[in-house]
C-alpha positions as a Python dict, from the first residue, in 0.01 Angstrom:
ca = {
    (1, 'C'): (0, 0, 0),
    (2, 'L'): (202, 213, 69),
    (3, 'A'): (396, 138, -239),
    (4, 'A'): (79, 210, -476),
    (5, 'L'): (52, 525, -274),
    (6, 'T'): (400, 662, -333),
    (7, 'V'): (331, 620, -724),
    (8, 'L'): (-23, 700, -743),
    (9, 'I'): (-37, 1046, -519),
    (10, 'P'): (284, 1230, -672),
    (11, 'G'): (142, 1084, -1040),
    (12, 'Y'): (-218, 1240, -950),
    (13, 'C'): (-17, 1621, -939),
    (14, 'L'): (167, 1523, -1210),
    (15, 'V'): (-110, 1501, -1410),
    (16, 'S'): (-257, 1791, -1278),
    (17, 'G'): (18, 1961, -1361),
    (18, 'L'): (68, 1872, -1677),
    (19, 'N'): (-260, 1910, -1737),
    (20, 'A'): (-296, 2273, -1622),
    (21, 'R'): (-586, 2479, -1647),
    (22, 'A'): (-436, 2787, -1551),
    (23, 'T'): (-139, 2907, -1454),
    (24, 'F'): (-151, 3214, -1169),
    (25, 'H'): (43, 3547, -1125),
    (26, 'L'): (82, 3637, -827),
    (27, 'D'): (197, 3972, -908),
    (28, 'E'): (-21, 4008, -1140),
    (29, 'Q'): (-301, 3894, -940),
    (30, 'R'): (-448, 3666, -1250),
    (31, 'F'): (-499, 3355, -1392),
    (32, 'E'): (-354, 3236, -1720),
    (33, 'Y'): (-585, 2985, -1906),
    (34, 'H'): (-453, 2683, -2081),
    (35, 'E'): (-654, 2439, -2308),
    (36, 'Y'): (-681, 2093, -2072),
    (37, 'V'): (-858, 1769, -2106),
    (38, 'S'): (-1120, 1868, -1843),
    (39, 'W'): (-1194, 1438, -1733),
    (40, 'L'): (-780, 1419, -1650),
    (41, 'P'): (-699, 1564, -1358),
    (42, 'H'): (-636, 1942, -1353),
    (43, 'S'): (-479, 2189, -1165),
    (44, 'Y'): (-545, 2595, -1146),
    (45, 'D'): (-203, 2690, -1082),
    (46, 'R'): (94, 2501, -1298),
    (47, 'G'): (389, 2629, -1094),
    (48, 'S'): (230, 2579, -766),
    (49, 'T'): (124, 2238, -885),
    (50, 'F'): (486, 2106, -1045),
    (51, 'F'): (671, 2243, -667),
    (52, 'T'): (382, 2028, -494),
    (53, 'F'): (460, 1724, -727),
    (54, 'W'): (873, 1725, -650),
    (55, 'T'): (827, 1767, -275),
    (56, 'Y'): (607, 1432, -286),
    (57, 'V'): (848, 1328, -452),
    (58, 'A'): (1131, 1412, -235),
    (59, 'L'): (939, 1305, 70),
    (60, 'A'): (904, 971, -109),
    (61, 'A'): (1249, 867, -153),
    (62, 'F'): (1288, 1023, 194),
    (63, 'F'): (1088, 764, 345),
    (64, 'W'): (1110, 523, 138),
    (65, 'S'): (1566, 537, 230),
    (66, 'V'): (1492, 555, 589),
    (67, 'R'): (1274, 221, 553),
    (68, 'D'): (1559, 69, 399),
    (69, 'W'): (1830, 215, 608),
    (70, 'L'): (1587, 86, 935),
    (71, 'M'): (1513, -280, 717),
    (72, 'R'): (1967, -369, 738),
    (73, 'R'): (2047, -567, 1084),
    (74, 'T'): (2372, -459, 1237),
    (75, 'S'): (2596, -641, 1494),
    (76, 'R'): (2385, -506, 1812),
    (77, 'D'): (2078, -637, 1641),
    (78, 'P'): (1962, -944, 1837),
    (79, 'K'): (2025, -1282, 1611),
    (80, 'R'): (1779, -1471, 1902),
    (81, 'R'): (1454, -1500, 1897),
    (82, 'A'): (1424, -1472, 2312),
    (83, 'D'): (1594, -1111, 2194),
    (84, 'S'): (1328, -995, 1976),
    (85, 'Q'): (1180, -760, 2226),
    (86, 'R'): (1459, -542, 2235),
    (87, 'V'): (1434, -203, 1967),
    (88, 'P'): (1706, -243, 1657),
    (89, 'S'): (1986, -3, 1709),
    (90, 'R'): (1898, 180, 1392),
    (91, 'L'): (1545, 240, 1510),
    (92, 'K'): (1675, 369, 1828),
    (93, 'R'): (1882, 609, 1676),
    (94, 'L'): (1633, 748, 1456),
    (95, 'M'): (1366, 758, 1764),
    (96, 'W'): (1630, 950, 1983),
    (97, 'V'): (1709, 1181, 1713),
    (98, 'L'): (1388, 1278, 1649),
    (99, 'C'): (1258, 1302, 2084),
    (100, 'L'): (1528, 1521, 2136),
    (101, 'N'): (1511, 1765, 1847),
    (102, 'G'): (1125, 1769, 1914),
    (103, 'A'): (1178, 1896, 2233),
    (104, 'A'): (1463, 2100, 2168),
    (105, 'L'): (1206, 2271, 1887),
    (106, 'G'): (900, 2244, 2194),
    (107, 'I'): (1147, 2475, 2446),
    (108, 'E'): (1224, 2749, 2127),
    (109, 'A'): (871, 2731, 2052),
    (110, 'I'): (816, 2802, 2402),
    (111, 'L'): (1079, 3112, 2472),
    (112, 'Q'): (950, 3191, 2109),
    (113, 'R'): (608, 3256, 2243),
    (114, 'L'): (718, 3446, 2588),
    (115, 'S'): (943, 3670, 2366),
    (116, 'G'): (661, 3826, 2170),
    (117, 'T'): (900, 3851, 1859),
    (118, 'T'): (727, 3845, 1525),
    (119, 'K'): (1015, 3642, 1340),
    (120, 'V'): (1004, 3278, 1351),
    (121, 'L'): (1349, 3158, 1487),
    (122, 'W'): (1375, 3497, 1576),
    (123, 'L'): (1497, 3533, 1197),
    (124, 'I'): (1241, 3551, 934),
    (125, 'E'): (917, 3746, 916),
    (126, 'P'): (703, 3609, 736),
    (127, 'R'): (506, 3785, 474),
    (128, 'W'): (117, 3600, 602),
    (129, 'N'): (88, 3547, 986),
    (130, 'N'): (354, 3832, 1092),
    (131, 'T'): (188, 3823, 1464),
    (132, 'P'): (354, 3606, 1726),
    (133, 'E'): (36, 3484, 1863),
    (134, 'V'): (-21, 3362, 1515),
    (135, 'Q'): (331, 3226, 1531),
    (136, 'Y'): (493, 2909, 1678),
    (137, 'G'): (868, 2799, 1640),
    (138, 'P'): (936, 2751, 1307),
    (139, 'Y'): (589, 2768, 1159),
    (140, 'P'): (451, 3078, 1070),
    (141, 'Y'): (108, 2911, 1153),
    (142, 'R'): (59, 2766, 1537),
    (143, 'S'): (-172, 2527, 1454),
    (144, 'N'): (70, 2335, 1221),
    (145, 'A'): (330, 2324, 1498),
    (146, 'A'): (61, 2170, 1730),
    (147, 'E'): (-33, 1903, 1466),
    (148, 'Y'): (360, 1823, 1417),
    (149, 'F'): (393, 1779, 1846),
    (150, 'N'): (94, 1597, 1870),
    (151, 'L'): (238, 1380, 1574),
    (152, 'L'): (554, 1313, 1755),
    (153, 'W'): (513, 1317, 2137),
    (154, 'P'): (289, 981, 2161),
    (155, 'V'): (583, 845, 1936),
    (156, 'C'): (803, 974, 2198),
    (157, 'L'): (615, 833, 2479),
    (158, 'G'): (544, 491, 2295),
    (159, 'F'): (968, 465, 2262),
    (160, 'W'): (1014, 520, 2588),
    (161, 'W'): (744, 213, 2719),
    (162, 'L'): (976, 4, 2494),
    (163, 'L'): (1342, 91, 2650),
    (164, 'Q'): (1191, 58, 3002),
    (165, 'R'): (1038, -239, 2935),
    (166, 'E'): (1391, -338, 2753),
    (167, 'F'): (1580, -208, 2998),
    (168, 'K'): (1405, -412, 3286),
    (169, 'S'): (1482, -722, 3116),
    (170, 'T'): (1876, -693, 3083),
    (171, 'P'): (2058, -739, 3341),
    (172, 'R'): (2272, -473, 3453),
    (173, 'K'): (2580, -479, 3541),
    (174, 'S'): (2620, -251, 3823),
    (175, 'S'): (2375, -38, 4028),
    (176, 'R'): (2534, 263, 3898),
    (177, 'E'): (2348, 278, 3578),
    (178, 'G'): (2055, 448, 3703),
    (179, 'G'): (1767, 392, 3612),
    (180, 'G'): (1909, 408, 3195),
    (181, 'P'): (1928, 746, 2975),
    (182, 'H'): (1539, 620, 2876),
    (183, 'L'): (1472, 804, 3154),
    (184, 'L'): (1514, 1120, 2937),
    (185, 'L'): (1247, 1013, 2715),
    (186, 'L'): (952, 1116, 2959),
    (187, 'P'): (1010, 1477, 3020),
    (188, 'C'): (1113, 1541, 2658),
    (189, 'T'): (726, 1408, 2634),
    (190, 'I'): (636, 1646, 2884),
    (191, 'I'): (781, 1927, 2683),
    (192, 'M'): (658, 1847, 2348),
    (193, 'A'): (307, 1738, 2496),
    (194, 'A'): (242, 2090, 2663),
    (195, 'A'): (355, 2298, 2357),
    (196, 'P'): (54, 2201, 2141),
    (197, 'I'): (-100, 2389, 2477),
    (198, 'V'): (110, 2673, 2461),
    (199, 'S'): (38, 2684, 2116),
    (200, 'M'): (-309, 2862, 2226),
    (201, 'S'): (-388, 2662, 1937),
    (202, 'R'): (-789, 2543, 2034),
    (203, 'G'): (-785, 2250, 1827),
    (204, 'G'): (-441, 2192, 1919),
    (205, 'A'): (-474, 2161, 2296),
    (206, 'V'): (-785, 1931, 2228),
    (207, 'V'): (-645, 1695, 2001),
    (208, 'S'): (-312, 1700, 2294),
    (209, 'G'): (-593, 1607, 2567),
    (210, 'L'): (-740, 1344, 2426),
    (211, 'L'): (-425, 1174, 2342),
    (212, 'M'): (-295, 1208, 2718),
    (213, 'A'): (-652, 1037, 2817),
    (214, 'L'): (-625, 764, 2547),
    (215, 'A'): (-219, 717, 2588),
    (216, 'L'): (-233, 628, 3015),
    (217, 'P'): (-456, 377, 2977),
    (218, 'I'): (-324, 192, 2739),
    (219, 'L'): (24, 217, 2887),
    (220, 'T'): (-108, 136, 3196),
    (221, 'I'): (-277, -197, 3051),
    (222, 'L'): (17, -293, 2835),
    (223, 'D'): (232, -255, 3194),
    (224, 'R'): (44, -522, 3338),
    (225, 'K'): (106, -802, 3096),
}
């Protein structure tokens, strides 16, 4: 299904661009109309459609290259079925990068909101949404930021649960190891879960609250197994 969608979605955009009904000239605020086949997918802005097409192609190439990289086993990965509950080393690396980056992004977004600046990342003032209450972090629109955090923090929470389960099942060499590095994921999760609420996106705050209400009972049930 993923392979089919990888072909169909960019293919739909490509046909829409080649069969464009018009090209929109932003500076002149007008459409330049073209001949087109009405029963085929078509667009009213050829340039933007081709930009979207190449963006989707790049995303597809990135997704499948990451998948191929994750599927390759390393010397650190378990070879026995008894150790199959361990998280693969490459997946672990990728998840650490996503979680730490998400926490850093959440801190930056919160500090940016508190500073009252009109520039995203304190660097660029966007053409639209150039007021501090609408922006959030690197996103000119706060709801987009809230969507990203709501996608990421449940993954971070699940990653913490897997690592703490792995940690409990692995014999520790010494008591000095403490609780393990996976405990760092809990403050990361809290920062990212709070970020949609601080963004003042009503939809993002509601979704974050619903995810919390669902995640806690699920993890409680899984811990009993």
